[in-house]
Amino acid sequence: MKKLLFPIFALLIYSVAAFAQGSPIPRGNYAYPVLDRLEILSGIEAPYHSSLKYYQRGSAVKFALQLDSAKARPLSTLDRDDLTYIFQDNNEWLGQKALPNTLGGAKYKPDGDTTLGLIKASLRDPRYTRNKKQLLKWLYPTPANLLEVNLPAFHFRLNPTLNMQLGKAAAGEQPYFYYSRGVELRAGIDDRVFVYMNLFETQAQFPQYVRDYYNQFYALPGATLVKNYNSKLLKVNNGYDFLLSDGFVGFNLSPHIGAQFGYGRNFIGNGYRSLLLSDFSPNYIYLKLNWQIWKFHYQNIFAEMVSTSPNFSNNNIIEKKKYMAAHHLSINLGPHLNLGLFETVMFSRKDHFEFNYLNPVIFYRAVEQGLGSPDNVILGFDGKLNLFKKIQLYGQLVIDEFLFKRLVSDNQGYWANKFAIQAGVKYINALGIDHLDLQLEYNLARPYTYAHFDTASSYTHLNQALAHPLAANFKELVLLLRYQPIKRLIIDARFIRANFGEDGPNDNWGGNILKNNYKFQREYGNFIGQGIAAQTSLLGLDLSYRLSHNVFVDLQYFYRRKDSAEDARDQQARFISAGVRVNMGKIRMDF
């Protein structure tokens, strides 16, 4: 009987997941490298478009179910463990609520027909895992969730979060310290309405280069308002205290159209960095529309942002608002090739959004020219190609402003030829070693790319770049290694080298995109790295051991060195840290 019922259950959950928006999988979650590598290895087309982060939980489970039942490529033991993680972490799409309220045309009533209730219970997917022993008889009913509710029309998950890291720095440096704790919840109603929220209270101290960034831009990467924090016990002076929260309510408007209204971040791309839209900057309020049908996924983002930083004005005034409208069209040309087209416009109006940009299917550049060309329009392309079930090639191209005749003229280096390029490759199961994954990525951005008249139209939010952390006027090489020798141990290594140019007093060489790009140093002869030349070399080695579901013990070595043409700007940071994480990703300040 069960052998007959399990295929029926699979068909039913596929029909639900086909239009399930669900809650997002947070960036930094263990699921991302798992899903990406399994897409490359399997050659199976995922139900989501991988360039559009964050993945929805329902779509992740649908893909994992496809892989679990596929016979085209055998999965290793570690691959099976990875699938188990996906099922446990997103079990609302496997539990009782995953079955629709109808079965064979009959309406299911929990307090009605007991026979139908028994059939429904027997159809619970065998991948749904319950703990044999529960804490206090009702806490942690499943490996992933502190509290869990599963009803035919409602599901609810509540979990604590913790990231506590303490490190010993080089002589004369303050200790590396990061202590964040909070709560995360998600819920769904009728598979049509979804709610997600997290809240983190954090105290931290970072290496000197991060503190220098804060002193220059009055901004801490990823944070909004920052307060001072001191601890005699930890020997932390002038550290940082900040509160972070994400949240949204989402709606499935139809089987193929979803909407989110929330406060958070977005990421577009397949690389370690994104030159289109990254999650380096802090949260912002947004309305996001997703249109997914056949091979297409079209996404709109309408956002309200802030021109400057509240840390500069001491939070005594309401900061000047700025706005962003962006759209991205992605198409899967078979299971191996994906191409995308991106466009965004940054603008400022007095206390209101520019209604001309609300049209979800219009070319923003044409609208902007019709308004007198006052705004900052950026065009982008991205793509990926999976080859041989081992390799993925990916890349991005950003065009801020570009004049081809200036590129081929005798006068080279025109200041307004502003563009950025990314090229990368992923190699899965490198050298035939299971779960040894390598990644090589190269990024560059010409001087003045993303900049405009001022901070009100630059591609920034709260004085922080919306794309690459280095903003513009840089070249960067990224080498990543991820190895999982056994089920619970993960080794991550990264080496990042960047060459860039910095400004001197009263200079504008194109690296600081908060400055007016029309006040350039020279019209011609511009090149990447102009200004005060600098190079950074960053090395990180992380060992993480998973004690239980989403509970990790970490050991980290970090080294960063900066060599500048001006010796006074040279820097060096080094620390070794250890800590524990619960339902939180790693914190990295890789710039």
XYZ file of C-alpha atoms in Angstrom:
591
model
C 0.000 0.000 0.000
C 2.789 2.421 0.933
C 4.620 1.762 -2.353
C 1.457 2.892 -4.124
C 0.844 5.914 -1.917
C 4.370 7.419 -2.035
C 4.260 8.198 -5.817
C 0.822 9.760 -5.298
C 2.261 11.905 -2.533
C 5.165 12.981 -4.754
C 2.767 14.113 -7.489
C 0.717 16.071 -4.973
C 3.700 17.848 -3.426
C 5.030 18.701 -6.920
C 1.693 20.332 -7.744
C 1.888 22.452 -4.591
C 5.562 23.347 -5.022
C 5.030 24.340 -8.642
C 3.618 27.657 -7.517
C 4.907 27.751 -3.936
C 6.694 30.943 -3.088
C 7.264 30.161 0.564
C 9.800 31.787 2.825
C 13.391 32.383 1.693
C 16.494 30.412 2.566
C 18.836 32.986 4.183
C 22.106 33.703 2.397
C 24.952 31.895 4.115
C 22.772 28.859 4.756
C 24.369 25.462 4.182
C 21.758 24.789 1.479
C 23.259 27.150 -1.128
C 26.508 25.305 -1.910
C 24.573 22.031 -1.689
C 21.907 23.042 -4.207
C 24.383 24.694 -6.576
C 26.727 21.704 -6.701
C 23.854 19.226 -7.126
C 22.448 21.224 -10.043
C 25.828 21.049 -11.781
C 26.366 17.354 -10.994
C 22.897 16.160 -11.925
C 22.343 18.035 -15.167
C 18.724 18.454 -14.061
C 17.096 21.837 -14.560
C 16.227 23.363 -11.178
C 12.719 24.776 -10.624
C 14.292 28.095 -9.594
C 16.707 30.376 -11.439
C 19.936 30.247 -9.468
C 20.963 33.829 -10.242
C 17.983 35.162 -8.279
C 18.657 34.911 -4.561
C 17.149 34.103 -2.200
C 15.896 30.612 -3.098
C 12.416 29.778 -1.877
C 12.125 26.768 0.442
C 9.354 25.103 -1.535
C 11.415 25.256 -4.724
C 14.459 23.825 -2.934
C 12.457 20.844 -1.710
C 10.949 20.282 -5.144
C 14.433 20.124 -6.665
C 15.685 17.830 -3.882
C 12.748 15.476 -4.510
C 13.592 15.397 -8.207
C 17.197 14.513 -7.380
C 16.204 11.923 -4.820
C 14.062 10.066 -7.343
C 16.319 10.543 -10.372
C 18.120 7.483 -11.687
C 20.283 9.200 -14.300
C 23.217 9.770 -11.947
C 23.908 7.870 -8.722
C 24.398 10.044 -5.669
C 27.241 9.529 -3.233
C 26.683 8.986 0.474
C 27.566 12.610 1.159
C 25.144 13.747 -1.562
C 22.413 11.755 0.162
C 23.310 13.424 3.445
C 23.030 16.798 1.718
C 19.535 15.931 0.488
C 18.575 14.889 3.999
C 19.679 18.308 5.205
C 17.462 20.024 2.598
C 14.461 17.914 3.611
C 14.959 18.506 7.330
C 15.613 22.223 7.009
C 12.550 22.854 4.850
C 10.201 20.194 6.180
C 7.055 22.307 5.922
C 7.024 21.123 2.306
C 7.156 17.493 3.425
C 4.929 17.444 6.491
C 1.203 17.136 6.931
C 0.477 20.570 5.490
C 2.143 19.667 2.184
C -0.913 17.655 1.173
C -3.724 19.778 -0.284
C -7.072 19.942 1.468
C -8.614 17.738 -1.196
C -7.906 14.093 -1.862
C -9.637 12.287 -4.665
C -12.155 15.132 -4.902
C -13.214 14.769 -1.267
C -12.766 17.611 1.169
C -10.541 16.722 4.105
C -11.835 17.698 7.542
C -9.528 17.074 10.497
C -12.445 16.434 12.817
C -14.461 14.532 10.205
C -13.850 11.266 8.404
C -11.237 9.340 10.414
C -10.534 6.964 7.526
C -9.575 9.848 5.291
C -7.465 11.211 8.151
C -5.594 7.912 8.364
C -4.956 8.008 4.620
C -3.657 11.542 4.964
C -1.337 10.579 7.823
C -0.013 7.591 5.899
C 0.815 9.888 2.980
C 3.295 11.895 5.040
C 6.500 11.761 3.062
C 9.011 9.289 4.515
C 11.694 11.976 4.248
C 9.923 13.938 6.992
C 12.057 13.253 10.079
C 10.861 13.502 13.674
C 13.061 13.376 16.750
C 12.646 10.223 18.814
C 12.919 12.287 21.982
C 11.637 15.833 22.325
C 12.885 18.426 24.777
C 10.205 19.030 27.432
C 7.919 16.860 25.264
C 7.166 19.677 22.824
C 10.434 21.451 21.951
C 12.395 20.303 18.910
C 9.839 17.859 17.507
C 12.057 17.684 14.410
C 15.838 18.134 14.033
C 15.568 21.614 12.496
C 12.913 23.444 14.504
C 12.493 24.541 18.114
C 8.749 24.970 17.639
C 6.756 23.562 14.769
C 3.079 23.607 13.814
C 1.667 21.646 10.874
C -1.979 22.024 9.918
C -3.672 21.508 6.548
C -3.926 25.273 5.979
C -1.150 26.594 8.210
C 2.466 25.943 9.082
C 4.729 27.711 11.575
C 8.428 27.433 12.462
C 10.303 29.216 15.279
C 14.043 28.946 15.921
C 16.710 30.656 18.031
C 19.793 32.124 16.362
C 23.302 32.545 17.713
C 26.703 33.485 16.344
C 29.411 33.829 18.999
C 33.026 34.173 17.849
C 36.104 35.269 19.787
C 39.544 35.614 18.296
C 43.079 36.496 19.290
C 44.594 39.182 17.090
C 48.176 40.218 16.469
C 50.096 42.095 19.152
C 48.749 45.599 19.652
C 45.383 44.803 18.034
C 42.078 44.474 19.802
C 40.553 40.972 19.849
C 38.173 39.924 17.081
C 34.760 39.606 18.671
C 31.291 38.894 17.308
C 28.266 38.098 19.437
C 24.863 37.982 17.798
C 21.716 36.335 19.086
C 18.118 36.480 18.096
C 15.107 34.667 16.768
C 13.775 33.594 13.380
C 10.238 32.618 12.434
C 8.353 31.715 9.296
C 4.782 30.764 8.577
C 2.420 30.045 5.715
C -1.345 30.203 5.293
C -3.225 28.249 2.606
C -0.012 28.000 0.551
C -0.902 31.514 -0.561
C 0.355 33.859 2.166
C 3.822 33.604 3.711
C 5.468 35.486 6.554
C 9.133 35.614 7.505
C 10.933 37.574 10.235
C 14.248 37.550 12.049
C 15.738 39.796 14.719
C 19.408 39.955 15.743
C 21.036 41.960 18.542
C 24.787 42.200 17.926
C 27.944 43.448 19.606
C 31.204 43.216 17.708
C 34.745 44.377 17.224
C 36.443 44.062 13.852
C 40.003 44.429 12.519
C 41.395 47.898 11.892
C 40.600 47.948 8.161
C 36.890 47.536 8.930
C 37.079 50.307 11.526
C 38.820 52.518 8.939
C 35.967 51.830 6.527
C 33.495 52.915 9.187
C 35.447 56.074 9.945
C 35.568 56.996 6.250
C 31.956 56.267 5.299
C 30.203 56.358 8.690
C 28.878 52.928 7.777
C 29.464 49.388 8.971
C 28.930 46.838 6.161
C 25.463 45.342 6.433
C 24.407 47.500 9.384
C 22.344 50.666 9.706
C 22.527 52.709 12.926
C 25.585 51.736 14.981
C 26.225 52.506 18.646
C 29.445 52.390 20.632
C 30.273 49.239 22.585
C 32.960 48.682 25.216
C 33.838 45.646 27.313
C 36.509 45.549 30.002
C 36.186 41.787 30.251
C 36.912 41.264 26.545
C 39.220 44.289 26.273
C 37.048 45.788 23.533
C 37.185 49.580 23.130
C 35.043 51.536 20.686
C 33.386 48.415 19.349
C 30.012 48.286 17.633
C 26.491 47.607 18.868
C 23.691 47.296 16.319
C 20.269 45.772 15.770
C 19.321 43.967 12.557
C 16.011 42.600 11.348
C 14.607 41.157 8.129
C 10.951 40.611 7.437
C 8.416 40.263 4.677
C 4.939 39.122 3.837
C 4.571 37.255 0.554
C 1.582 36.371 -1.574
C 1.033 33.845 -4.333
C -1.221 35.915 -6.574
C -1.571 33.078 -9.099
C 0.166 29.767 -9.838
C 2.923 31.727 -11.604
C 2.949 35.201 -10.009
C 4.135 36.072 -6.514
C 4.656 39.300 -4.585
C 6.731 40.211 -1.539
C 6.608 43.341 0.557
C 9.484 43.392 2.955
C 12.569 44.812 4.580
C 15.750 43.035 3.587
C 18.300 42.568 0.821
C 18.579 40.874 -2.550
C 21.340 39.232 -4.567
C 21.528 38.638 -8.319
C 24.234 36.414 -9.706
C 25.983 33.043 -9.500
C 29.306 34.251 -8.141
C 30.930 35.016 -4.828
C 30.431 38.672 -5.731
C 27.687 40.364 -7.707
C 28.229 43.370 -9.949
C 24.472 43.743 -10.514
C 22.943 43.707 -7.024
C 24.552 42.249 -3.902
C 23.767 41.934 -0.207
C 26.785 43.944 0.958
C 24.720 47.005 1.884
C 22.168 47.094 4.739
C 18.504 46.172 4.533
C 16.008 48.354 2.700
C 12.269 48.333 2.219
C 11.109 46.859 -1.076
C 8.225 45.517 -3.110
C 9.234 42.535 -5.212
C 7.220 40.873 -7.966
C 8.125 37.443 -9.344
C 6.691 36.198 -12.621
C 7.746 32.622 -13.356
C 6.329 30.604 -16.247
C 7.824 28.031 -18.584
C 11.543 28.856 -19.018
C 11.216 32.481 -17.867
C 11.592 34.199 -14.505
C 10.962 37.934 -14.506
C 11.558 39.885 -11.316
C 10.761 43.498 -10.356
C 12.164 45.280 -7.319
C 10.898 48.687 -6.214
C 12.847 49.959 -3.223
C 13.209 52.951 -0.949
C 16.746 53.626 0.236
C 18.708 56.274 2.115
C 21.228 58.672 0.576
C 23.552 59.098 3.551
C 24.289 57.399 6.853
C 22.462 58.001 10.169
C 25.813 57.519 11.912
C 27.002 60.781 10.331
C 24.070 62.886 11.558
C 23.838 61.178 14.974
C 20.289 60.096 14.121
C 18.824 63.544 14.898
C 17.120 63.956 11.550
C 15.285 61.832 9.005
C 17.823 60.991 6.323
C 17.161 61.985 2.727
C 15.400 59.246 0.795
C 16.375 57.804 -2.573
C 14.685 55.160 -4.685
C 15.496 52.216 -6.907
C 13.512 50.441 -9.592
C 15.079 47.287 -11.016
C 14.025 44.384 -13.166
C 15.718 41.175 -14.245
C 14.614 38.773 -16.965
C 16.060 35.284 -16.756
C 15.579 32.443 -19.247
C 16.676 28.812 -19.052
C 17.740 27.651 -22.522
C 17.650 23.988 -21.606
C 18.975 22.472 -18.373
C 22.526 23.786 -18.846
C 22.345 27.394 -20.084
C 20.814 30.428 -18.398
C 20.898 34.034 -19.636
C 19.696 37.170 -17.890
C 19.057 40.829 -18.664
C 19.131 43.404 -15.861
C 18.278 47.084 -15.661
C 18.035 49.459 -12.727
C 17.538 53.161 -12.142
C 18.533 55.138 -9.046
C 16.826 58.446 -8.424
C 15.690 60.924 -5.828
C 12.404 62.813 -5.623
C 11.094 64.922 -2.793
C 9.094 62.555 -0.582
C 7.723 60.323 -3.325
C 8.541 57.563 -5.767
C 8.752 58.443 -9.463
C 5.517 56.898 -10.767
C 6.871 56.642 -14.303
C 9.137 53.825 -13.091
C 6.279 51.772 -11.634
C 5.502 50.199 -14.998
C 6.887 46.659 -14.489
C 7.574 45.951 -18.177
C 9.123 49.130 -19.525
C 12.662 50.059 -20.561
C 13.844 52.442 -17.821
C 16.373 54.222 -20.000
C 13.601 55.400 -22.337
C 11.555 56.682 -19.382
C 14.571 58.390 -17.849
C 15.347 60.242 -21.080
C 11.732 61.337 -21.295
C 12.090 62.872 -17.828
C 15.105 64.918 -18.900
C 17.777 62.318 -18.098
C 18.253 63.267 -14.421
C 18.689 59.739 -13.032
C 21.284 56.956 -12.945
C 20.367 54.065 -15.243
C 22.520 50.926 -15.241
C 22.216 48.028 -17.671
C 23.524 44.530 -17.032
C 23.762 41.010 -18.412
C 24.481 37.732 -16.682
C 24.652 34.076 -17.577
C 25.839 30.620 -16.640
C 26.659 27.423 -18.524
C 26.925 23.985 -16.895
C 29.299 21.588 -18.657
C 30.116 17.881 -18.329
C 28.255 17.624 -14.989
C 31.397 19.004 -13.344
C 31.912 22.604 -14.403
C 29.944 25.823 -14.375
C 30.989 28.936 -16.274
C 29.317 32.177 -15.202
C 29.689 35.893 -15.694
C 28.211 39.374 -15.587
C 28.558 42.561 -17.608
C 27.510 45.977 -16.288
C 27.231 49.043 -18.505
C 26.762 52.292 -16.627
C 27.739 54.660 -19.449
C 29.533 53.733 -22.643
C 30.583 55.473 -25.846
C 32.080 53.060 -28.366
C 33.598 55.829 -30.459
C 35.537 56.984 -27.383
C 36.794 53.439 -26.854
C 38.343 53.155 -30.326
C 39.496 56.767 -30.694
C 43.088 57.911 -30.394
C 42.291 59.407 -26.974
C 42.036 56.342 -24.738
C 40.615 56.088 -21.224
C 37.538 58.293 -21.553
C 36.156 58.882 -18.060
C 32.527 58.102 -18.964
C 33.245 54.648 -20.397
C 31.984 53.080 -17.180
C 31.539 49.327 -17.071
C 32.215 46.278 -14.908
C 32.918 42.639 -15.783
C 32.774 39.356 -13.904
C 34.001 35.972 -15.159
C 34.056 32.805 -13.099
C 34.260 29.030 -13.131
C 33.192 26.366 -10.612
C 34.703 22.878 -10.615
C 32.684 20.300 -8.675
C 34.240 17.095 -7.269
C 37.609 18.379 -8.423
C 40.169 15.751 -9.426
C 37.519 13.099 -8.835
C 37.425 13.787 -5.091
C 33.879 13.755 -3.717
C 32.799 17.116 -2.267
C 36.007 18.932 -3.194
C 34.705 22.043 -4.954
C 36.838 24.835 -6.428
C 35.864 28.265 -7.688
C 37.829 30.923 -9.556
C 36.383 34.387 -10.114
C 37.676 37.609 -11.644
C 35.992 40.987 -11.198
C 36.803 44.461 -12.445
C 35.087 47.839 -12.515
C 36.281 50.932 -14.364
C 36.723 54.234 -12.502
C 33.476 56.141 -11.802
C 31.260 53.103 -12.514
C 28.039 53.239 -10.423
C 28.691 56.905 -9.490
C 26.485 59.843 -10.519
C 25.816 63.435 -9.462
C 25.804 62.715 -5.717
C 24.791 60.137 -3.137
C 21.113 60.635 -4.032
C 21.609 58.921 -7.393
C 24.778 56.844 -6.906
C 24.344 53.081 -6.770
C 24.570 53.018 -2.989
C 22.434 52.701 0.118
C 23.394 54.236 3.470
C 26.824 55.118 2.023
C 27.471 51.473 1.087
C 27.806 49.980 -2.395
C 24.864 48.012 -3.768
C 27.140 45.901 -5.945
C 30.794 45.054 -5.205
C 32.265 46.071 -1.794
C 35.194 47.807 -3.519
C 32.695 49.907 -5.527
C 34.787 50.887 -8.598
C 38.309 51.420 -9.938
C 39.501 47.897 -9.043
C 40.537 44.479 -10.312
C 40.007 41.427 -8.136
C 40.855 37.731 -8.206
C 38.942 35.315 -5.956
C 39.984 31.708 -5.292
C 37.656 29.513 -3.220
C 37.942 25.956 -1.973
C 35.255 23.977 -0.182
C 35.907 20.429 0.983
C 33.713 18.099 2.999
C 35.799 15.010 3.819
C 33.191 13.533 6.171
C 29.533 14.107 6.865
C 29.886 16.760 9.565
C 33.171 18.516 8.753
C 33.446 21.371 6.238
C 36.686 23.084 5.251
C 36.446 26.462 3.511
C 39.474 28.323 2.179
C 39.613 31.567 0.234
C 42.279 33.800 -1.221
C 41.333 37.223 -2.557
C 43.707 39.690 -4.192
C 42.553 43.121 -5.280
C 44.305 46.028 -6.969
C 42.616 49.416 -6.766
C 43.211 53.142 -6.639
C 42.406 55.426 -3.728
C 41.811 59.171 -3.547
C 44.104 61.671 -1.996
C 42.822 64.868 -0.340
C 40.442 66.682 -2.699
C 40.939 64.036 -5.428
C 38.360 61.993 -7.298
C 39.976 59.111 -9.157
C 36.743 57.167 -9.479
C 36.911 54.663 -6.612
C 34.632 56.487 -4.178
C 31.226 56.321 -5.874
C 29.671 58.674 -3.314
C 31.441 61.573 -5.050
C 30.141 63.529 -8.031
C 31.520 61.673 -11.057
C 31.380 64.854 -13.146
C 34.163 66.265 -10.960
C 36.647 63.807 -12.448
C 40.386 64.310 -12.395
C 40.838 64.121 -16.149
C 38.690 63.466 -19.189
C 41.037 60.993 -20.907
C 43.786 58.666 -19.799
C 41.773 56.995 -17.054
C 42.623 53.406 -16.115
C 41.800 50.891 -13.414
C 43.927 51.443 -10.340
C 44.570 55.131 -10.972
C 45.102 57.391 -7.994
C 47.053 56.117 -5.013
C 47.739 52.522 -6.058
C 47.012 49.837 -3.484
C 46.861 46.066 -3.296
C 45.160 43.857 -0.714
C 45.800 40.151 -0.172
C 43.281 38.262 1.950
C 43.536 34.675 3.147
C 40.876 32.866 5.123
C 40.658 29.289 6.376
C 37.493 28.060 8.123
C 36.838 24.692 9.742
C 33.240 24.016 10.724
C 31.998 20.914 12.491
C 28.261 20.295 12.555
C 27.223 19.060 15.997
C 23.558 18.779 15.042
C 21.222 20.355 12.530
C 22.396 23.967 11.921
C 24.613 23.888 15.025
C 28.263 24.448 14.106
C 31.530 24.767 15.980
C 33.924 27.028 14.050
C 37.659 27.553 13.933
C 38.936 30.367 11.718
C 42.256 31.792 10.596
C 42.168 35.190 8.880
C 44.933 37.278 7.347
C 44.723 40.498 5.354
C 47.523 42.732 4.135
C 47.335 46.028 2.325
C 50.305 47.496 0.430
C 49.919 51.081 -0.744
C 52.021 53.440 -2.805
C 51.846 55.633 0.298
C 53.507 53.753 3.155
C 51.271 55.428 5.733
C 48.291 53.582 4.244
C 49.811 50.108 4.639
C 47.870 47.743 6.899
C 47.970 44.251 8.260
C 45.336 42.260 10.135
C 45.580 38.721 11.493
C 43.543 36.695 13.959
C 42.604 33.177 14.974
C 39.092 32.713 16.295
C 36.774 30.016 17.563
C 33.072 30.018 18.154
C 29.654 28.465 17.756
C 26.773 29.171 15.389
C 23.134 28.174 15.611
C 20.902 28.820 12.579
C 23.210 31.587 11.312
C 25.715 31.893 8.485
C 29.312 33.028 8.750
C 30.203 36.702 8.978
C 32.789 37.766 6.439
C 34.320 41.170 5.850
C 36.095 40.285 2.603
C 37.081 43.602 1.095
